[in-house]
Short mmCIF file of C-alpha atoms in Angstrom, two decimals:
data_model
loop_
_atom_site.label_atom_id
_atom_site.label_comp_id
_atom_site.label_asym_id
_atom_site.label_seq_id
_atom_site.Cartn_x
_atom_site.Cartn_y
_atom_site.Cartn_z
CA MET I 153 -25.49 13.83 2.20
CA ARG I 154 -23.34 15.39 -0.05
CA VAL I 155 -19.80 13.64 0.69
CA LEU I 156 -16.40 14.05 -0.86
CA LEU I 157 -13.20 11.67 -0.22
CA VAL I 158 -10.15 12.30 -0.80
CA HIS I 159 -6.91 10.25 -1.54
CA PRO I 160 -3.46 11.99 -1.17
CA SER I 161 -1.00 12.94 -3.24
CA ALA I 162 1.72 10.23 -4.55
CA LEU I 163 4.90 9.48 -2.19
CA MET I 164 8.45 9.03 -3.62
CA TYR I 165 8.23 5.83 -4.87
CA SER I 166 4.65 6.19 -6.57
CA GLU I 167 6.47 8.80 -8.81
CA ILE I 168 7.83 6.47 -10.91
CA PHE I 169 7.09 2.97 -10.59
CA LEU I 170 3.52 2.65 -9.96
CA ARG I 171 0.33 4.25 -9.31
CA LEU I 172 -2.55 2.23 -7.70
CA GLU I 173 -6.18 3.18 -8.17
CA PRO I 174 -7.60 3.60 -4.47
CA LEU I 175 -9.57 0.64 -3.96
CA GLY I 176 -9.55 1.00 -0.37
CA LEU I 177 -11.56 4.97 -1.15
CA GLU I 178 -13.60 2.83 -3.97
CA ARG I 179 -14.76 0.91 -1.31
CA VAL I 180 -15.93 3.25 1.14
CA ALA I 181 -17.44 5.58 -1.90
CA ALA I 182 -19.47 2.36 -2.37
CA ALA I 183 -20.79 1.98 1.26
CA ALA I 184 -21.40 5.54 1.53
CA ARG I 185 -23.46 5.79 -1.63
CA ASP I 186 -24.80 2.24 -0.64
CA ALA I 187 -25.83 4.37 2.37
CA GLY I 188 -28.49 6.81 0.38
CA HIS I 189 -25.29 10.21 0.34
CA GLN I 190 -24.17 11.81 -3.29
CA VAL I 191 -20.75 10.78 -3.29
CA ARG I 192 -17.18 11.92 -5.18
CA VAL I 193 -13.91 11.21 -4.94
CA VAL I 194 -10.95 13.83 -5.42
CA ASP I 195 -7.59 10.96 -6.42
CA LEU I 196 -4.75 13.62 -5.34
CA GLN I 197 -2.05 11.11 -7.31
CA VAL I 198 -4.12 11.90 -10.76
CA LEU I 199 -5.14 15.33 -9.70
CA ARG I 200 -3.89 18.56 -8.45
CA HIS I 201 -5.15 20.63 -5.08
CA ARG I 202 -6.12 23.20 -7.11
CA ASP I 203 -8.65 20.92 -8.78
CA LEU I 204 -9.97 19.69 -5.18
CA ARG I 205 -10.08 23.33 -4.29
CA ARG I 206 -12.66 23.15 -7.59
CA VAL I 207 -14.73 20.00 -6.18
CA VAL I 208 -15.18 21.94 -3.10
CA HIS I 209 -16.51 25.25 -4.04
CA SER I 210 -18.88 23.98 -6.80
CA PHE I 211 -19.95 20.34 -5.08
CA ARG I 212 -20.02 21.72 -1.00
CA PRO I 213 -20.19 18.89 0.92
CA GLN I 214 -21.31 18.26 3.99
CA ALA I 215 -19.01 15.65 4.61
CA VAL I 216 -15.16 15.10 3.33
CA GLY I 217 -13.45 11.79 4.81
CA PHE I 218 -8.98 12.00 3.92
CA GLY I 219 -8.09 7.97 3.43
CA LEU I 220 -4.67 8.35 5.23
CA ASN I 221 -2.81 4.91 4.80
CA TYR I 222 0.54 6.55 4.65
CA LEU I 223 1.49 8.54 7.13
CA ALA I 224 3.50 10.74 5.05
CA ASN I 225 -0.21 11.87 3.63
CA ILE I 226 -1.03 12.92 7.11
CA PRO I 227 0.49 16.29 7.33
CA GLU I 228 -0.78 17.46 3.71
CA ALA I 229 -4.63 16.26 5.34
CA ILE I 230 -4.61 18.01 8.50
CA ASP I 231 -3.70 21.34 5.45
CA LEU I 232 -5.53 21.00 3.25
CA SER I 233 -8.79 19.95 6.14
CA ARG I 234 -7.98 23.31 7.18
CA ALA I 235 -8.29 24.85 3.89
CA ILE I 236 -11.69 23.23 3.50
CA LYS I 237 -12.99 24.69 6.80
CA ARG I 238 -12.22 27.98 5.91
CA VAL I 239 -14.35 27.47 2.76
CA LEU I 240 -17.10 25.44 4.75
CA PRO I 241 -17.07 26.27 8.58
CA ASP I 242 -19.69 23.48 8.94
CA CYS I 243 -18.73 20.86 6.97
CA PHE I 244 -17.29 17.52 9.16
CA VAL I 245 -13.89 16.77 8.33
CA PHE I 246 -13.18 12.92 8.69
CA PHE I 247 -9.56 10.90 8.79
CA GLY I 248 -9.95 7.07 8.64
CA GLY I 249 -6.79 4.48 6.77
CA HIS I 250 -4.37 1.80 8.18
CA SER I 251 -1.56 4.66 9.43
CA VAL I 252 -3.83 7.07 10.63
CA SER I 253 -5.82 4.20 13.01
CA PHE I 254 -2.63 3.88 15.06
CA VAL I 255 -1.78 7.86 15.58
CA ALA I 256 -5.49 9.16 15.80
CA ASP I 257 -5.35 11.01 19.15
CA ASP I 258 -2.25 12.70 18.36
CA VAL I 259 -3.53 13.56 15.04
CA LEU I 260 -7.00 15.04 15.93
CA ARG I 261 -4.85 17.24 18.70
CA GLN I 262 -2.25 18.35 16.02
CA ALA I 263 -4.92 19.36 13.75
CA ARG I 264 -6.22 21.60 16.35
CA GLY I 265 -10.23 21.49 14.91
CA ALA I 266 -8.94 20.71 11.69
CA VAL I 267 -10.56 17.21 11.48
CA ASP I 268 -13.79 16.51 13.75
CA ALA I 269 -12.76 12.19 13.98
CA VAL I 270 -10.82 9.81 13.25
CA VAL I 271 -12.43 6.32 11.91
CA ARG I 272 -10.04 3.49 13.08
CA GLY I 273 -10.16 0.12 11.50
CA GLU I 274 -11.65 -0.69 8.89
CA GLY I 275 -13.86 1.92 6.50
CA GLU I 276 -16.96 0.24 4.88
CA PRO I 277 -18.69 -0.76 7.98
CA ALA I 278 -17.93 2.85 9.53
CA MET I 279 -19.57 5.00 6.85
CA ALA I 280 -22.94 4.31 6.96
CA PRO I 281 -23.43 4.81 11.18
CA LEU I 282 -20.64 7.82 10.59
CA LEU I 283 -22.78 9.61 8.11
CA GLN I 284 -25.87 9.52 10.05
CA ALA I 285 -24.74 10.62 13.25
CA VAL I 286 -23.37 13.64 11.25
CA GLY I 287 -26.47 14.48 10.64
CA ASP I 288 -28.60 12.94 13.29
CA GLY I 289 -25.83 13.39 16.64
CA GLY I 290 -24.65 10.20 18.10
CA LEU I 291 -21.50 10.43 17.42
CA ARG I 292 -19.87 9.11 20.10
CA GLU I 293 -21.67 5.36 19.27
CA VAL I 294 -19.80 5.03 15.47
CA PRO I 295 -17.84 1.73 15.61
CA GLY I 296 -14.31 2.96 15.55
CA ILE I 297 -14.80 6.48 16.46
CA VAL I 298 -12.22 9.20 17.88
CA THR I 299 -13.31 12.73 18.38
CA ALA I 300 -11.73 15.28 20.75
CA ASP I 301 -14.43 13.81 23.61
CA GLY I 302 -12.97 10.80 23.66
CA HIS I 303 -13.36 6.29 21.70
CA GLY I 304 -16.49 5.37 20.70
CA PRO I 305 -17.09 2.03 20.53
CA ALA I 306 -14.54 -0.04 19.54
CA PRO I 307 -14.12 -0.86 15.22
CA ARG I 308 -16.08 -3.26 13.56
CA MET I 309 -14.67 -6.25 11.35
CA LEU I 310 -16.45 -7.08 7.91
CA HIS I 311 -18.17 -10.25 8.14
CA GLY I 312 -16.90 -11.47 4.43
CA ILE I 313 -15.37 -8.85 1.82
CA ASP I 314 -17.91 -9.33 -1.49
CA ASP I 315 -19.32 -6.83 -0.75
CA PRO I 316 -19.03 -3.58 -1.19
CA ARG I 317 -18.42 -3.67 -4.89
CA PRO I 318 -15.26 -0.28 -5.59
CA ALA I 319 -17.54 2.76 -6.99
CA ARG I 320 -14.85 2.49 -9.74
CA ASP I 321 -17.32 4.54 -12.14
CA LEU I 322 -15.79 7.46 -9.57
CA MET I 323 -12.68 7.40 -10.43
CA ARG I 324 -12.46 9.73 -13.92
CA HIS I 325 -8.92 9.47 -14.83
CA ARG I 326 -8.37 5.26 -14.88
CA ARG I 327 -6.09 5.18 -17.52
CA ARG I 328 -3.39 6.92 -15.14
CA TYR I 329 -3.40 4.17 -12.51
CA PHE I 330 -0.52 1.83 -13.80
CA ILE I 331 2.32 -0.62 -12.28
CA GLY I 332 5.42 -0.84 -14.28
CA GLU I 333 4.44 -2.59 -18.00
CA LEU I 334 1.10 -2.93 -16.72
CA ASP I 335 -0.33 0.37 -18.08
CA PRO I 336 -3.49 1.03 -17.55
CA CYS I 337 -3.62 -1.21 -14.57
CA ALA I 338 -7.04 -2.16 -11.92
CA SER I 339 -6.83 -3.15 -8.52
CA MET I 340 -8.50 -6.47 -7.02
CA GLU I 341 -8.87 -7.42 -3.87
CA PHE I 342 -9.20 -11.62 -3.43
CA THR I 343 -8.31 -11.66 0.35
CA ARG I 344 -7.89 -9.03 3.71
CA GLY I 345 -5.82 -10.22 6.27
CA CYS I 346 -2.29 -11.68 6.64
CA PRO I 347 -1.66 -14.92 9.23
CA TRP I 348 2.63 -13.74 9.58
CA ASP I 349 3.63 -11.33 12.22
CA CYS I 350 6.87 -9.81 10.42
CA SER I 351 8.12 -7.37 12.79
CA PHE I 352 8.54 -4.83 10.30
CA CYS I 353 4.77 -4.97 9.10
CA SER I 354 1.49 -3.76 10.86
CA ALA I 355 -0.55 -5.62 8.57
CA TRP I 356 -1.35 -8.11 11.29
CA THR I 357 -1.47 -5.63 13.67
CA PHE I 358 -4.60 -3.63 11.90
CA TYR I 359 -6.75 -7.09 11.15
CA GLY I 360 -5.78 -8.77 14.50
CA ARG I 361 -4.94 -11.45 12.39
CA SER I 362 -7.73 -12.10 11.07
CA TYR I 363 -7.84 -13.60 7.23
CA ARG I 364 -10.83 -13.54 5.02
CA LYS I 365 -11.78 -14.30 1.74
CA ALA I 366 -14.06 -13.30 -1.49
CA SER I 367 -16.18 -15.78 -3.16
CA PRO I 368 -14.79 -16.96 -5.77
CA ARG I 369 -17.52 -16.28 -7.42
CA ALA I 370 -17.65 -12.52 -6.58
CA ALA I 371 -14.23 -12.41 -7.55
CA ALA I 372 -14.88 -13.64 -10.49
CA GLU I 373 -17.99 -11.20 -11.55
CA GLU I 374 -15.85 -8.20 -10.57
CA LEU I 375 -12.83 -9.31 -12.69
CA ALA I 376 -15.48 -9.28 -15.24
CA SER I 377 -17.05 -6.39 -14.22
CA ILE I 378 -13.24 -4.08 -14.89
CA ALA I 379 -12.48 -2.41 -18.13
CA GLU I 380 -8.62 -1.98 -18.30
CA PRO I 381 -6.52 -5.07 -19.23
CA ASN I 382 -4.75 -5.46 -16.83
CA VAL I 383 -5.09 -5.67 -12.98
CA PHE I 384 -2.74 -5.66 -9.61
CA ILE I 385 -3.87 -8.24 -7.28
CA VAL I 386 -3.14 -6.44 -3.75
CA ASP I 387 -3.69 -9.28 -1.35
CA ASP I 388 -0.89 -9.00 1.40
CA VAL I 389 0.17 -12.45 0.32
CA ALA I 390 -1.61 -14.37 -3.08
CA PHE I 391 -3.12 -17.54 -2.73
CA ILE I 392 -1.81 -18.24 0.84
CA ARG I 393 -5.31 -21.09 0.87
CA PRO I 394 -4.30 -22.92 -2.72
CA GLU I 395 -8.16 -24.26 -3.22
CA HIS I 396 -8.98 -20.72 -3.16
CA GLY I 397 -7.04 -19.76 -5.80
CA ASP I 398 -7.92 -22.81 -8.06
CA ASP I 399 -11.35 -21.81 -7.10
CA ILE I 400 -11.27 -18.54 -8.69
CA ALA I 401 -9.32 -20.02 -11.59
CA ALA I 402 -11.73 -22.11 -12.60
CA GLU I 403 -14.19 -18.96 -12.60
CA LEU I 404 -12.48 -17.19 -14.83
CA GLU I 405 -11.67 -20.17 -16.88
CA ARG I 406 -15.42 -21.03 -17.18
CA ARG I 407 -15.72 -17.24 -18.33
CA ARG I 408 -12.91 -17.37 -20.19
CA ILE I 409 -11.95 -13.77 -18.77
CA ARG I 410 -8.34 -13.12 -19.63
CA LYS I 411 -6.42 -10.08 -18.39
CA GLN I 412 -2.73 -9.79 -17.59
CA TYR I 413 -1.83 -10.12 -13.73
CA TYR I 414 0.76 -8.57 -11.10
CA LEU I 415 0.85 -10.07 -7.52
CA GLU I 416 2.50 -10.29 -4.10
CA THR I 417 3.60 -13.15 -2.58
CA ARG I 418 6.27 -15.18 -0.41
CA ALA I 419 8.68 -17.61 -1.78
CA ASP I 420 7.44 -20.34 0.99
CA VAL I 421 3.62 -19.55 -0.22
CA LEU I 422 5.22 -20.05 -4.15
CA LEU I 423 7.02 -23.24 -3.17
CA ARG I 424 4.41 -24.72 -1.44
CA ASN I 425 1.30 -24.04 -4.06
CA THR I 426 3.55 -23.59 -7.33
CA GLU I 427 0.82 -25.98 -9.16
CA VAL I 428 -2.20 -22.74 -8.26
CA PHE I 429 0.67 -20.44 -9.87
CA GLU I 430 1.55 -22.11 -12.87
CA ARG I 431 -2.66 -22.58 -13.28
CA TRP I 432 -2.70 -18.50 -12.94
CA THR I 433 0.44 -18.35 -15.77
CA ARG I 434 -1.73 -19.65 -17.75
CA LEU I 435 -4.96 -17.10 -16.90
CA GLY I 436 -2.04 -14.43 -17.55
CA LEU I 437 -0.30 -14.00 -14.76
CA ARG I 438 3.41 -12.53 -15.77
CA TYR I 439 4.40 -10.39 -12.62
CA MET I 440 4.63 -11.35 -9.02
CA PHE I 441 6.48 -8.58 -6.24
CA LEU I 442 8.70 -11.53 -4.38
CA GLY I 443 9.83 -9.86 -0.38
CA MET I 444 12.18 -11.27 0.22
CA GLU I 445 13.75 -8.47 2.13
CA ALA I 446 17.39 -9.89 3.38
CA LEU I 447 19.69 -12.62 1.54
CA ASP I 448 20.98 -14.07 4.38
CA ALA I 449 19.25 -15.80 7.66
CA GLU I 450 20.36 -12.81 10.03
CA GLY I 451 18.60 -10.34 8.61
CA LEU I 452 15.33 -12.81 7.99
CA ASP I 453 15.45 -13.88 11.51
CA LEU I 454 15.81 -10.30 12.41
CA PHE I 455 12.97 -9.48 10.85
CA ARG I 456 10.68 -12.51 11.58
CA LYS I 457 10.29 -13.42 8.01
CA ARG I 458 10.22 -17.29 8.89
CA VAL I 459 11.67 -18.26 5.61
CA ASN I 460 15.11 -19.18 5.26
CA PRO I 461 17.70 -18.26 1.88
CA ASP I 462 17.68 -21.56 0.57
CA ASP I 463 13.79 -20.83 -0.14
CA ASN I 464 13.74 -17.40 -1.12
CA PHE I 465 16.00 -18.52 -3.93
CA ARG I 466 14.11 -22.34 -4.82
CA ALA I 467 11.43 -19.97 -5.40
CA LEU I 468 13.37 -17.32 -7.50
CA GLU I 469 14.05 -20.39 -9.34
CA THR I 470 10.37 -21.11 -9.31
CA ALA I 471 9.11 -18.33 -10.90
CA ARG I 472 11.89 -18.41 -13.60
CA ARG I 473 10.48 -22.28 -14.59
CA LEU I 474 7.28 -20.29 -15.09
CA GLY I 475 8.05 -17.65 -16.68
CA ILE I 476 6.82 -15.00 -14.40
CA ASN I 477 8.61 -11.81 -14.05
CA VAL I 478 10.07 -11.00 -10.18
CA ALA I 479 10.17 -7.76 -8.35
CA VAL I 480 12.40 -8.76 -5.09
CA ASN I 481 11.91 -6.61 -2.33
CA LEU I 482 15.24 -5.87 0.50
CA ILE I 483 15.01 -3.73 3.50
CA VAL I 484 18.19 -1.40 3.60
CA ASP I 485 19.03 -2.09 7.12
CA PRO I 486 20.77 1.93 7.92
CA ALA I 487 23.70 0.04 9.65
CA TRP I 488 24.60 -0.90 6.04
CA ASP I 489 28.25 0.40 5.48
CA ALA I 490 29.46 0.56 1.71
CA GLU I 491 31.11 -2.90 2.01
CA ARG I 492 27.03 -4.27 2.27
CA PHE I 493 25.96 -1.72 -0.20
CA ARG I 494 28.29 -2.96 -2.79
CA LEU I 495 27.59 -6.65 -1.99
CA VAL I 496 23.89 -6.10 -2.15
CA ARG I 497 25.02 -4.74 -6.16
CA GLU I 498 26.53 -7.69 -6.73
CA PHE I 499 23.84 -10.03 -5.97
CA ALA I 500 21.06 -7.50 -8.10
CA LEU I 501 23.07 -7.56 -11.30
CA SER I 502 23.88 -11.79 -11.13
CA VAL I 503 20.05 -12.41 -11.32
CA PRO I 504 17.55 -11.52 -13.70
CA GLU I 505 15.18 -10.29 -11.33
CA ILE I 506 14.40 -6.68 -10.41
CA VAL I 507 15.54 -6.07 -6.89
CA HIS I 508 13.85 -3.36 -5.49
CA LEU I 509 14.93 -1.23 -1.96
CA THR I 510 13.04 0.21 0.12
CA VAL I 511 14.70 1.64 3.66
CA MET I 512 13.93 -0.21 7.15
CA THR I 513 11.47 1.76 8.64
CA PRO I 514 9.77 1.68 12.44
CA TYR I 515 5.81 2.44 11.63
CA PRO I 516 3.31 2.46 14.52
CA GLY I 517 1.47 -0.60 15.18
CA THR I 518 5.11 -3.05 14.23
CA GLU I 519 7.04 -3.85 16.63
CA ILE I 520 9.84 -2.04 15.23
CA TRP I 521 7.99 0.58 16.63
CA HIS I 522 8.71 -0.14 20.19
CA THR I 523 12.36 -1.02 19.79
CA GLU I 524 13.19 1.14 17.44
CA SER I 525 11.39 4.51 17.95
CA ARG I 526 13.26 5.65 21.09
CA ARG I 527 16.90 5.81 18.48
CA LEU I 528 14.41 8.04 15.22
CA THR I 529 16.86 11.16 14.28
CA THR I 530 13.29 12.83 12.77
CA ARG I 531 10.09 12.35 13.38
CA ASP I 532 8.66 14.25 10.36
CA TYR I 533 5.63 11.90 9.36
CA ARG I 534 6.64 13.40 5.41
CA LEU I 535 9.79 11.11 5.86
CA PHE I 536 8.58 7.71 7.00
CA ASP I 537 7.87 6.81 3.21
CA ILE I 538 10.63 4.17 2.81
CA GLN I 539 12.75 5.99 1.06
CA HIS I 540 14.29 7.98 3.97
CA ALA I 541 16.21 6.83 6.89
CA VAL I 542 14.95 7.72 10.47
CA VAL I 543 17.14 6.09 12.23
CA PRO I 544 20.98 6.84 12.77
CA THR I 545 22.99 5.59 10.31
CA THR I 546 26.26 3.46 10.22
CA LEU I 547 27.41 6.16 6.75
CA PRO I 548 27.03 9.57 7.07
CA LEU I 549 23.60 10.56 6.35
CA GLU I 550 24.96 12.21 2.83
CA ARG I 551 26.85 9.12 2.15
CA PHE I 552 24.23 6.54 3.09
CA TYR I 553 22.06 8.44 0.42
CA GLU I 554 25.10 8.36 -2.46
CA GLU I 555 25.26 4.53 -1.63
CA LEU I 556 21.17 3.91 -1.65
CA VAL I 557 20.77 6.35 -5.25
CA ARG I 558 23.63 4.46 -6.93
CA THR I 559 22.50 1.33 -5.63
CA GLN I 560 19.25 1.84 -7.01
CA SER I 561 20.40 3.25 -10.20
CA VAL I 562 22.38 0.44 -11.27
CA ILE I 563 19.73 -1.48 -11.21
CA ASN I 564 17.36 0.88 -12.90
CA ARG I 565 20.55 0.69 -15.71
CA LYS I 566 20.76 -3.11 -15.73
CA HIS I 567 16.47 -3.38 -16.72
CA LEU I 568 15.98 0.37 -19.18
CA GLY I 569 20.12 0.31 -20.34
CA LEU I 570 21.03 -0.85 -23.87
CA ARG I 571 20.56 -4.63 -22.86
CA THR I 572 16.98 -3.96 -22.92
CA ALA I 573 16.41 -1.02 -24.99
CA PHE I 574 14.97 -3.03 -27.80
CA GLY I 575 12.27 -4.60 -25.11
CA ALA I 576 11.45 -1.31 -23.38
CA ALA I 577 10.68 0.27 -26.49
CA ARG I 578 8.95 -2.03 -27.83
CA ILE I 579 6.68 -1.96 -24.63
CA LEU I 580 7.07 2.03 -24.89
CA THR I 581 5.98 2.02 -28.58
CA ASP I 582 2.52 -0.53 -27.75
CA ARG I 583 1.86 1.50 -24.89
CA LEU I 584 1.87 5.36 -26.55
CA ALA I 585 0.11 3.82 -29.91
CA HIS I 586 -2.94 2.92 -27.26
CA GLY I 587 -2.06 6.46 -25.67
CA GLN I 588 -0.71 5.49 -22.47
CA THR I 589 2.55 7.67 -21.30
CA ASN I 590 2.53 6.37 -17.88
CA PHE I 591 5.29 3.57 -19.01
CA ALA I 592 7.64 6.65 -20.82
CA ARG I 593 7.25 8.80 -17.93
CA MET I 594 8.98 6.12 -15.52
CA LEU I 595 11.48 5.48 -17.81
CA TRP I 596 12.90 9.27 -17.57
CA LYS I 597 11.64 10.38 -14.20
CA PHE I 598 14.06 8.37 -12.14
CA ASN I 599 17.20 10.68 -11.74
CA ARG I 600 14.46 13.79 -11.32
CA VAL I 601 13.16 11.18 -8.76
CA TYR I 602 15.77 9.87 -6.98
CA ASN I 603 19.24 11.56 -5.77
CA PRO I 604 20.65 12.48 -2.62
CA GLN I 605 20.75 15.78 -2.95
CA ARG I 606 16.58 15.70 -2.88
CA GLN I 607 16.73 12.98 -0.08
CA LEU I 608 18.97 14.86 2.51
CA ALA I 609 16.93 18.37 1.49
CA ASP I 610 13.93 16.32 3.13
CA HIS I 611 15.22 16.27 6.33
CA ARG I 612 15.92 20.33 6.54
CA ARG I 613 12.34 21.07 5.36
CA PRO I 614 10.47 23.19 8.32
CA VAL I 615 8.54 20.85 10.40
CA HIS I 616 4.75 21.49 11.91
CA TYR I 617 3.61 18.31 12.14
CA GLU I 618 5.62 15.40 14.31
CA LEU I 619 4.83 11.74 14.62
CA PRO I 620 4.27 10.74 18.41
CA LEU I 621 6.41 8.15 20.28
CA PRO I 622 4.82 4.70 21.67
CA PRO I 623 4.54 4.98 25.53
CA ARG I 624 7.43 3.60 27.28
CA ALA I 625 5.98 0.94 28.78
CA PRO I 626 6.85 -2.43 27.07
CA VAL I 627 4.33 -3.75 25.39
CA GLY I 628 2.77 -6.39 27.52
CA SER I 629 1.13 -8.70 25.01
CA ARG I 630 1.53 -8.20 21.75
CA ARG I 631 -2.37 -8.37 20.95
CA GLU I 632 -2.06 -4.66 22.77
CA LEU I 633 -0.91 -3.43 19.15
CA TYR I 634 -4.23 -4.59 17.59
CA ILE I 635 -6.65 -2.76 15.40
CA HIS I 636 -9.31 -4.96 15.34
CA THR I 637 -9.68 -7.92 18.14
CA ARG I 638 -11.87 -10.09 16.76
CA GLN I 639 -14.06 -11.12 14.01
CA ALA I 640 -17.48 -8.51 14.09
CA PRO I 641 -20.81 -10.68 15.34
CA ARG I 642 -23.07 -9.95 11.88
CA SER I 643 -25.13 -7.99 11.43
CA GLY I 644 -28.35 -7.62 8.60
CA PRO I 645 -28.95 -10.36 6.35
CA PRO I 646 -26.61 -13.30 6.36
CA SER I 647 -23.81 -12.38 3.59
CA ARG I 648 -21.69 -15.33 1.38
CA PRO I 649 -18.89 -17.54 2.49
CA SER I 650 -16.17 -15.53 2.59
CA GLY I 651 -13.85 -17.61 5.03
CA GLY I 652 -12.56 -17.31 8.36
CA PRO I 653 -10.07 -15.86 10.40
CA ALA I 654 -6.47 -17.56 10.36
CA GLY I 655 -4.82 -14.57 9.93
CA ARG I 656 -1.41 -12.88 9.06
CA PRO I 657 0.11 -9.46 8.64
CA GLN I 658 2.48 -7.83 6.47
#
């Protein structure tokens, strides 16, 4: 069968700070190819809609799948599905991915026949039975399937994450992927899942608090196969299990694999497992994303981070001592007033770290979705991108965006202004000398992408697809939020050891 997989366009923050290879879609593509199908991938982060139309007309796929890890991409995917159906009426169109798993039934209704099915849960184990059913029938027996006729069996979860290895060879524009100064940059997965239960995050509800690890040997083999000199480790929280990080490091040392790494972790994990992070600095760990989320204990308790402000600041000092460049994330509460924004600007200018701001957004699958969704001021999918306010703001909305962008621009100037111009110029010259323009484009796009008038205008766009509200009945058990409810039994030959459940979502 001819199968086309599509990643939607970049979101607002991806226009500047990063553009990551669609690792999940690459793994799903590998699963489809392993099942004997002919597969193509179109990534609209780096290609345009006309490129997708060209592939649809030339390749004439029998099945098209959209990867929807972000709510904001759902309207685009529905419209593109409708366009594909006009050209290929018999083509089977399906959606899958993190965010759409929580709103599958509603998205099918909104698509009005343009989408044949949504696959909830992990995509890799669903691909072979799904594509076989498309050809031979029995669609309702596919794990995780949702169609107009109802739900099939529960989603199936991979026992181990060593296989399938991402089909990176299907990506024709790999040099377009980057994160900050790491240009170009590949992505790599060491673990999947997260054992914490932060109220703003849906990773733990998606994976059912499971936690799986790649075997050190498989991780090292995959890293050795990556051509890019830079790698972003996509784990929700890196090196929760220090022995796992050490075992992968030992494999890399033995094989003499040297790259530059960017990863995400928590303050308490960094403090508890400092030796592992120190070892990784010798292997090339240069950048770290640290989700502080709030500066005070009240904010941390609100988000159920299970960490205190002192630990957050100790973690920053530890990272500085190790020579790791840190990007700190703070969640902007729409209740902030002008004074709170001023204090955040003061903090951002007082520390050497980069400070990123994301707007508190209730997403389906999170606990705050059930506590805050009745306060929504909009249900436009496109605004659920952590850069727009979707609940009431204390400041008038225009003033809120003015303060938000002012704070972001102050932080931007701090790292790309006169004080750091020499360093930025050196990096820029090096990237351009190697034909890489992503970092250069990032430096000059900020004011065009981030401005209050653009964000306000986004609220005034006509809305054709609205996010559904959750049932009014309270959640009786937090397990009711889970997509995957338990580890699936093995099928086929046993895979290599990969660890067991432990769980923590992001």
